[in-house]
Amino acid sequence: MEELKPCPFCGNDPLTWWDDATPYYEEGFNIQCFVCNIPHVCKIFKDEAVVAWNTRKEAP
């Protein structure tokens, strides 16, 4: 599996967790940076979430 990259906006390591559907998060594997609080990535499969996180746009 692909290695998880740091947050593209602040460079910190993102947090990862599985969540059942809640009022705040979708069901699935979540990746989010809680330092700069950018919107999170959520996918059912961990490898899909990592690819989605790693290919998001870099900060300007």
PDB file of N, CA and C in Angstrom:
ATOM      1  N   MET A   1       0.829  -1.176   0.000  1.00  0.00           N
ATOM      2  CA  MET A   1       0.000   0.000   0.000  1.00  0.00           C
ATOM      3  C   MET A   1       0.881   1.249   0.000  1.00  0.00           C
ATOM      4  N   GLU A   2       0.352   2.294  -0.613  1.00  0.00           N
ATOM      5  CA  GLU A   2       1.047   3.573  -0.709  1.00  0.00           C
ATOM      6  C   GLU A   2       1.206   4.206   0.678  1.00  0.00           C
ATOM      7  N   GLU A   3       2.341   4.877   0.902  1.00  0.00           N
ATOM      8  CA  GLU A   3       2.595   5.552   2.179  1.00  0.00           C
ATOM      9  C   GLU A   3       1.792   6.852   2.246  1.00  0.00           C
ATOM     10  N   LEU A   4       1.225   7.142   3.404  1.00  0.00           N
ATOM     11  CA  LEU A   4       0.432   8.350   3.603  1.00  0.00           C
ATOM     12  C   LEU A   4       1.341   9.572   3.674  1.00  0.00           C
ATOM     13  N   LYS A   5       1.055  10.569   2.838  1.00  0.00           N
ATOM     14  CA  LYS A   5       1.859  11.796   2.807  1.00  0.00           C
ATOM     15  C   LYS A   5       1.399  12.755   3.902  1.00  0.00           C
ATOM     16  N   PRO A   6       2.260  13.708   4.292  1.00  0.00           N
ATOM     17  CA  PRO A   6       1.851  14.721   5.270  1.00  0.00           C
ATOM     18  C   PRO A   6       0.786  15.640   4.672  1.00  0.00           C
ATOM     19  N   CYS A   7       0.186  16.440   5.505  1.00  0.00           N
ATOM     20  CA  CYS A   7      -0.818  17.408   5.066  1.00  0.00           C
ATOM     21  C   CYS A   7      -0.198  18.342   4.025  1.00  0.00           C
ATOM     22  N   PRO A   8      -0.857  18.531   2.876  1.00  0.00           N
ATOM     23  CA  PRO A   8      -0.286  19.397   1.847  1.00  0.00           C
ATOM     24  C   PRO A   8      -0.341  20.883   2.201  1.00  0.00           C
ATOM     25  N   PHE A   9      -1.061  21.237   3.250  1.00  0.00           N
ATOM     26  CA  PHE A   9      -1.203  22.643   3.615  1.00  0.00           C
ATOM     27  C   PHE A   9      -0.283  23.066   4.754  1.00  0.00           C
ATOM     28  N   CYS A  10      -0.086  22.175   5.745  1.00  0.00           N
ATOM     29  CA  CYS A  10       0.746  22.569   6.889  1.00  0.00           C
ATOM     30  C   CYS A  10       1.932  21.638   7.128  1.00  0.00           C
ATOM     31  N   GLY A  11       1.965  20.476   6.460  1.00  0.00           N
ATOM     32  CA  GLY A  11       3.089  19.562   6.590  1.00  0.00           C
ATOM     33  C   GLY A  11       3.028  18.599   7.762  1.00  0.00           C
ATOM     34  N   ASN A  12       1.996  18.688   8.599  1.00  0.00           N
ATOM     35  CA  ASN A  12       1.867  17.774   9.735  1.00  0.00           C
ATOM     36  C   ASN A  12       1.312  16.429   9.297  1.00  0.00           C
ATOM     37  N   ASP A  13       1.507  15.423  10.146  1.00  0.00           N
ATOM     38  CA  ASP A  13       0.982  14.095   9.858  1.00  0.00           C
ATOM     39  C   ASP A  13      -0.518  14.076  10.105  1.00  0.00           C
ATOM     40  N   PRO A  14      -1.297  13.566   9.142  1.00  0.00           N
ATOM     41  CA  PRO A  14      -2.738  13.487   9.335  1.00  0.00           C
ATOM     42  C   PRO A  14      -3.103  12.326  10.254  1.00  0.00           C
ATOM     43  N   LEU A  15      -4.280  12.388  10.820  1.00  0.00           N
ATOM     44  CA  LEU A  15      -4.806  11.294  11.630  1.00  0.00           C
ATOM     45  C   LEU A  15      -5.663  10.408  10.740  1.00  0.00           C
ATOM     46  N   THR A  16      -5.674   9.119  11.048  1.00  0.00           N
ATOM     47  CA  THR A  16      -6.479   8.170  10.291  1.00  0.00           C
ATOM     48  C   THR A  16      -7.337   7.371  11.247  1.00  0.00           C
ATOM     49  N   TRP A  17      -8.567   7.073  10.837  1.00  0.00           N
ATOM     50  CA  TRP A  17      -9.449   6.261  11.669  1.00  0.00           C
ATOM     51  C   TRP A  17     -10.596   5.713  10.846  1.00  0.00           C
ATOM     52  N   TRP A  18     -11.176   4.613  11.333  1.00  0.00           N
ATOM     53  CA  TRP A  18     -12.395   4.048  10.753  1.00  0.00           C
ATOM     54  C   TRP A  18     -13.547   4.596  11.567  1.00  0.00           C
ATOM     55  N   ASP A  19     -14.610   4.983  10.903  1.00  0.00           N
ATOM     56  CA  ASP A  19     -15.766   5.515  11.611  1.00  0.00           C
ATOM     57  C   ASP A  19     -17.032   4.920  11.031  1.00  0.00           C
ATOM     58  N   ASP A  20     -17.902   4.451  11.919  1.00  0.00           N
ATOM     59  CA  ASP A  20     -19.249   4.115  11.490  1.00  0.00           C
ATOM     60  C   ASP A  20     -19.958   5.446  11.278  1.00  0.00           C
ATOM     61  N   ALA A  21     -20.989   5.464  10.490  1.00  0.00           N
ATOM     62  CA  ALA A  21     -21.682   6.722  10.193  1.00  0.00           C
ATOM     63  C   ALA A  21     -22.095   7.424  11.485  1.00  0.00           C
ATOM     64  N   THR A  22     -21.716   8.692  11.606  1.00  0.00           N
ATOM     65  CA  THR A  22     -22.077   9.527  12.751  1.00  0.00           C
ATOM     66  C   THR A  22     -22.584  10.855  12.201  1.00  0.00           C
ATOM     67  N   PRO A  23     -23.113  11.720  13.052  1.00  0.00           N
ATOM     68  CA  PRO A  23     -23.548  13.030  12.545  1.00  0.00           C
ATOM     69  C   PRO A  23     -22.398  13.861  11.963  1.00  0.00           C
ATOM     70  N   TYR A  24     -21.162  13.561  12.361  1.00  0.00           N
ATOM     71  CA  TYR A  24     -20.027  14.371  11.921  1.00  0.00           C
ATOM     72  C   TYR A  24     -19.203  13.734  10.815  1.00  0.00           C
ATOM     73  N   TYR A  25     -19.194  12.410  10.714  1.00  0.00           N
ATOM     74  CA  TYR A  25     -18.344  11.723   9.747  1.00  0.00           C
ATOM     75  C   TYR A  25     -19.119  10.655   9.009  1.00  0.00           C
ATOM     76  N   GLU A  26     -18.697  10.417   7.757  1.00  0.00           N
ATOM     77  CA  GLU A  26     -19.280   9.355   6.963  1.00  0.00           C
ATOM     78  C   GLU A  26     -18.727   8.008   7.427  1.00  0.00           C
ATOM     79  N   GLU A  27     -19.436   6.936   7.074  1.00  0.00           N
ATOM     80  CA  GLU A  27     -18.903   5.612   7.371  1.00  0.00           C
ATOM     81  C   GLU A  27     -17.741   5.344   6.428  1.00  0.00           C
ATOM     82  N   GLY A  28     -16.642   4.902   6.982  1.00  0.00           N
ATOM     83  CA  GLY A  28     -15.501   4.563   6.159  1.00  0.00           C
ATOM     84  C   GLY A  28     -14.192   4.913   6.836  1.00  0.00           C
ATOM     85  N   PHE A  29     -13.132   4.799   6.063  1.00  0.00           N
ATOM     86  CA  PHE A  29     -11.786   5.100   6.531  1.00  0.00           C
ATOM     87  C   PHE A  29     -11.540   6.581   6.304  1.00  0.00           C
ATOM     88  N   ASN A  30     -11.274   7.312   7.363  1.00  0.00           N
ATOM     89  CA  ASN A  30     -11.117   8.767   7.312  1.00  0.00           C
ATOM     90  C   ASN A  30      -9.663   9.180   7.487  1.00  0.00           C
ATOM     91  N   ILE A  31      -9.280  10.240   6.791  1.00  0.00           N
ATOM     92  CA  ILE A  31      -7.963  10.853   6.938  1.00  0.00           C
ATOM     93  C   ILE A  31      -8.188  12.355   7.050  1.00  0.00           C
ATOM     94  N   GLN A  32      -7.619  12.967   8.081  1.00  0.00           N
ATOM     95  CA  GLN A  32      -7.795  14.406   8.271  1.00  0.00           C
ATOM     96  C   GLN A  32      -6.632  14.984   9.057  1.00  0.00           C
ATOM     97  N   CYS A  33      -6.271  16.211   8.724  1.00  0.00           N
ATOM     98  CA  CYS A  33      -5.291  16.956   9.499  1.00  0.00           C
ATOM     99  C   CYS A  33      -6.055  17.821  10.488  1.00  0.00           C
ATOM    100  N   PHE A  34      -5.827  17.591  11.778  1.00  0.00           N
ATOM    101  CA  PHE A  34      -6.515  18.373  12.794  1.00  0.00           C
ATOM    102  C   PHE A  34      -5.721  19.615  13.194  1.00  0.00           C
ATOM    103  N   VAL A  35      -4.535  19.810  12.607  1.00  0.00           N
ATOM    104  CA  VAL A  35      -3.760  21.019  12.886  1.00  0.00           C
ATOM    105  C   VAL A  35      -4.355  22.187  12.100  1.00  0.00           C
ATOM    106  N   CYS A  36      -4.526  22.005  10.787  1.00  0.00           N
ATOM    107  CA  CYS A  36      -5.107  23.084   9.979  1.00  0.00           C
ATOM    108  C   CYS A  36      -6.578  22.840   9.669  1.00  0.00           C
ATOM    109  N   ASN A  37      -7.094  21.671  10.047  1.00  0.00           N
ATOM    110  CA  ASN A  37      -8.518  21.333   9.966  1.00  0.00           C
ATOM    111  C   ASN A  37      -9.085  21.430   8.553  1.00  0.00           C
ATOM    112  N   ILE A  38      -8.304  20.995   7.566  1.00  0.00           N
ATOM    113  CA  ILE A  38      -8.828  20.965   6.203  1.00  0.00           C
ATOM    114  C   ILE A  38      -9.865  19.854   6.097  1.00  0.00           C
ATOM    115  N   PRO A  39     -10.753  19.909   5.105  1.00  0.00           N
ATOM    116  CA  PRO A  39     -11.758  18.858   4.952  1.00  0.00           C
ATOM    117  C   PRO A  39     -11.108  17.482   4.843  1.00  0.00           C
ATOM    118  N   HIS A  40     -11.771  16.499   5.419  1.00  0.00           N
ATOM    119  CA  HIS A  40     -11.209  15.154   5.467  1.00  0.00           C
ATOM    120  C   HIS A  40     -11.540  14.359   4.213  1.00  0.00           C
ATOM    121  N   VAL A  41     -10.826  13.264   4.047  1.00  0.00           N
ATOM    122  CA  VAL A  41     -11.061  12.299   2.983  1.00  0.00           C
ATOM    123  C   VAL A  41     -11.705  11.088   3.631  1.00  0.00           C
ATOM    124  N   CYS A  42     -12.741  10.537   3.008  1.00  0.00           N
ATOM    125  CA  CYS A  42     -13.400   9.343   3.537  1.00  0.00           C
ATOM    126  C   CYS A  42     -13.687   8.386   2.388  1.00  0.00           C
ATOM    127  N   LYS A  43     -13.215   7.163   2.527  1.00  0.00           N
ATOM    128  CA  LYS A  43     -13.460   6.107   1.543  1.00  0.00           C
ATOM    129  C   LYS A  43     -13.704   4.808   2.303  1.00  0.00           C
ATOM    130  N   ILE A  44     -14.414   3.887   1.694  1.00  0.00           N
ATOM    131  CA  ILE A  44     -14.689   2.603   2.343  1.00  0.00           C
ATOM    132  C   ILE A  44     -13.406   1.796   2.511  1.00  0.00           C
ATOM    133  N   PHE A  45     -12.506   1.855   1.543  1.00  0.00           N
ATOM    134  CA  PHE A  45     -11.271   1.084   1.615  1.00  0.00           C
ATOM    135  C   PHE A  45     -10.092   1.991   1.951  1.00  0.00           C
ATOM    136  N   LYS A  46      -9.217   1.517   2.838  1.00  0.00           N
ATOM    137  CA  LYS A  46      -8.077   2.308   3.295  1.00  0.00           C
ATOM    138  C   LYS A  46      -7.181   2.726   2.144  1.00  0.00           C
ATOM    139  N   ASP A  47      -6.880   1.810   1.221  1.00  0.00           N
ATOM    140  CA  ASP A  47      -5.978   2.160   0.123  1.00  0.00           C
ATOM    141  C   ASP A  47      -6.571   3.252  -0.764  1.00  0.00           C
ATOM    142  N   GLU A  48      -7.891   3.268  -0.951  1.00  0.00           N
ATOM    143  CA  GLU A  48      -8.539   4.327  -1.733  1.00  0.00           C
ATOM    144  C   GLU A  48      -8.447   5.669  -1.011  1.00  0.00           C
ATOM    145  N   ALA A  49      -8.596   5.653   0.306  1.00  0.00           N
ATOM    146  CA  ALA A  49      -8.498   6.887   1.092  1.00  0.00           C
ATOM    147  C   ALA A  49      -7.082   7.455   1.023  1.00  0.00           C
ATOM    148  N   VAL A  50      -6.080   6.597   1.113  1.00  0.00           N
ATOM    149  CA  VAL A  50      -4.685   7.049   1.053  1.00  0.00           C
ATOM    150  C   VAL A  50      -4.385   7.664  -0.314  1.00  0.00           C
ATOM    151  N   VAL A  51      -4.824   7.024  -1.390  1.00  0.00           N
ATOM    152  CA  VAL A  51      -4.600   7.574  -2.734  1.00  0.00           C
ATOM    153  C   VAL A  51      -5.305   8.922  -2.870  1.00  0.00           C
ATOM    154  N   ALA A  52      -6.545   9.028  -2.389  1.00  0.00           N
ATOM    155  CA  ALA A  52      -7.284  10.296  -2.469  1.00  0.00           C
ATOM    156  C   ALA A  52      -6.571  11.393  -1.676  1.00  0.00           C
ATOM    157  N   TRP A  53      -6.079  11.048  -0.486  1.00  0.00           N
ATOM    158  CA  TRP A  53      -5.356  12.036   0.328  1.00  0.00           C
ATOM    159  C   TRP A  53      -4.062  12.460  -0.365  1.00  0.00           C
ATOM    160  N   ASN A  54      -3.310  11.495  -0.845  1.00  0.00           N
ATOM    161  CA  ASN A  54      -1.998  11.776  -1.435  1.00  0.00           C
ATOM    162  C   ASN A  54      -2.073  12.541  -2.752  1.00  0.00           C
ATOM    163  N   THR A  55      -3.204  12.546  -3.419  1.00  0.00           N
ATOM    164  CA  THR A  55      -3.312  13.222  -4.712  1.00  0.00           C
ATOM    165  C   THR A  55      -4.104  14.523  -4.623  1.00  0.00           C
ATOM    166  N   ARG A  56      -4.423  14.973  -3.409  1.00  0.00           N
ATOM    167  CA  ARG A  56      -5.121  16.268  -3.301  1.00  0.00           C
ATOM    168  C   ARG A  56      -4.150  17.375  -3.654  1.00  0.00           C
ATOM    169  N   LYS A  57      -4.696  18.531  -4.001  1.00  0.00           N
ATOM    170  CA  LYS A  57      -3.871  19.665  -4.427  1.00  0.00           C
ATOM    171  C   LYS A  57      -2.944  20.141  -3.328  1.00  0.00           C
ATOM    172  N   GLU A  58      -1.750  20.534  -3.728  1.00  0.00           N
ATOM    173  CA  GLU A  58      -0.792  21.143  -2.797  1.00  0.00           C
ATOM    174  C   GLU A  58      -1.256  22.554  -2.445  1.00  0.00           C
ATOM    175  N   ALA A  59      -0.839  23.037  -1.319  1.00  0.00           N
ATOM    176  CA  ALA A  59      -1.158  24.411  -0.921  1.00  0.00           C
ATOM    177  C   ALA A  59      -0.442  25.395  -1.840  1.00  0.00           C
ATOM    178  N   PRO A  60      -1.056  26.552  -2.109  1.00  0.00           N
ATOM    179  CA  PRO A  60      -0.403  27.547  -2.981  1.00  0.00           C
ATOM    180  C   PRO A  60       0.835  28.146  -2.335  1.00  0.00           C
TER     181      PRO A  60
END
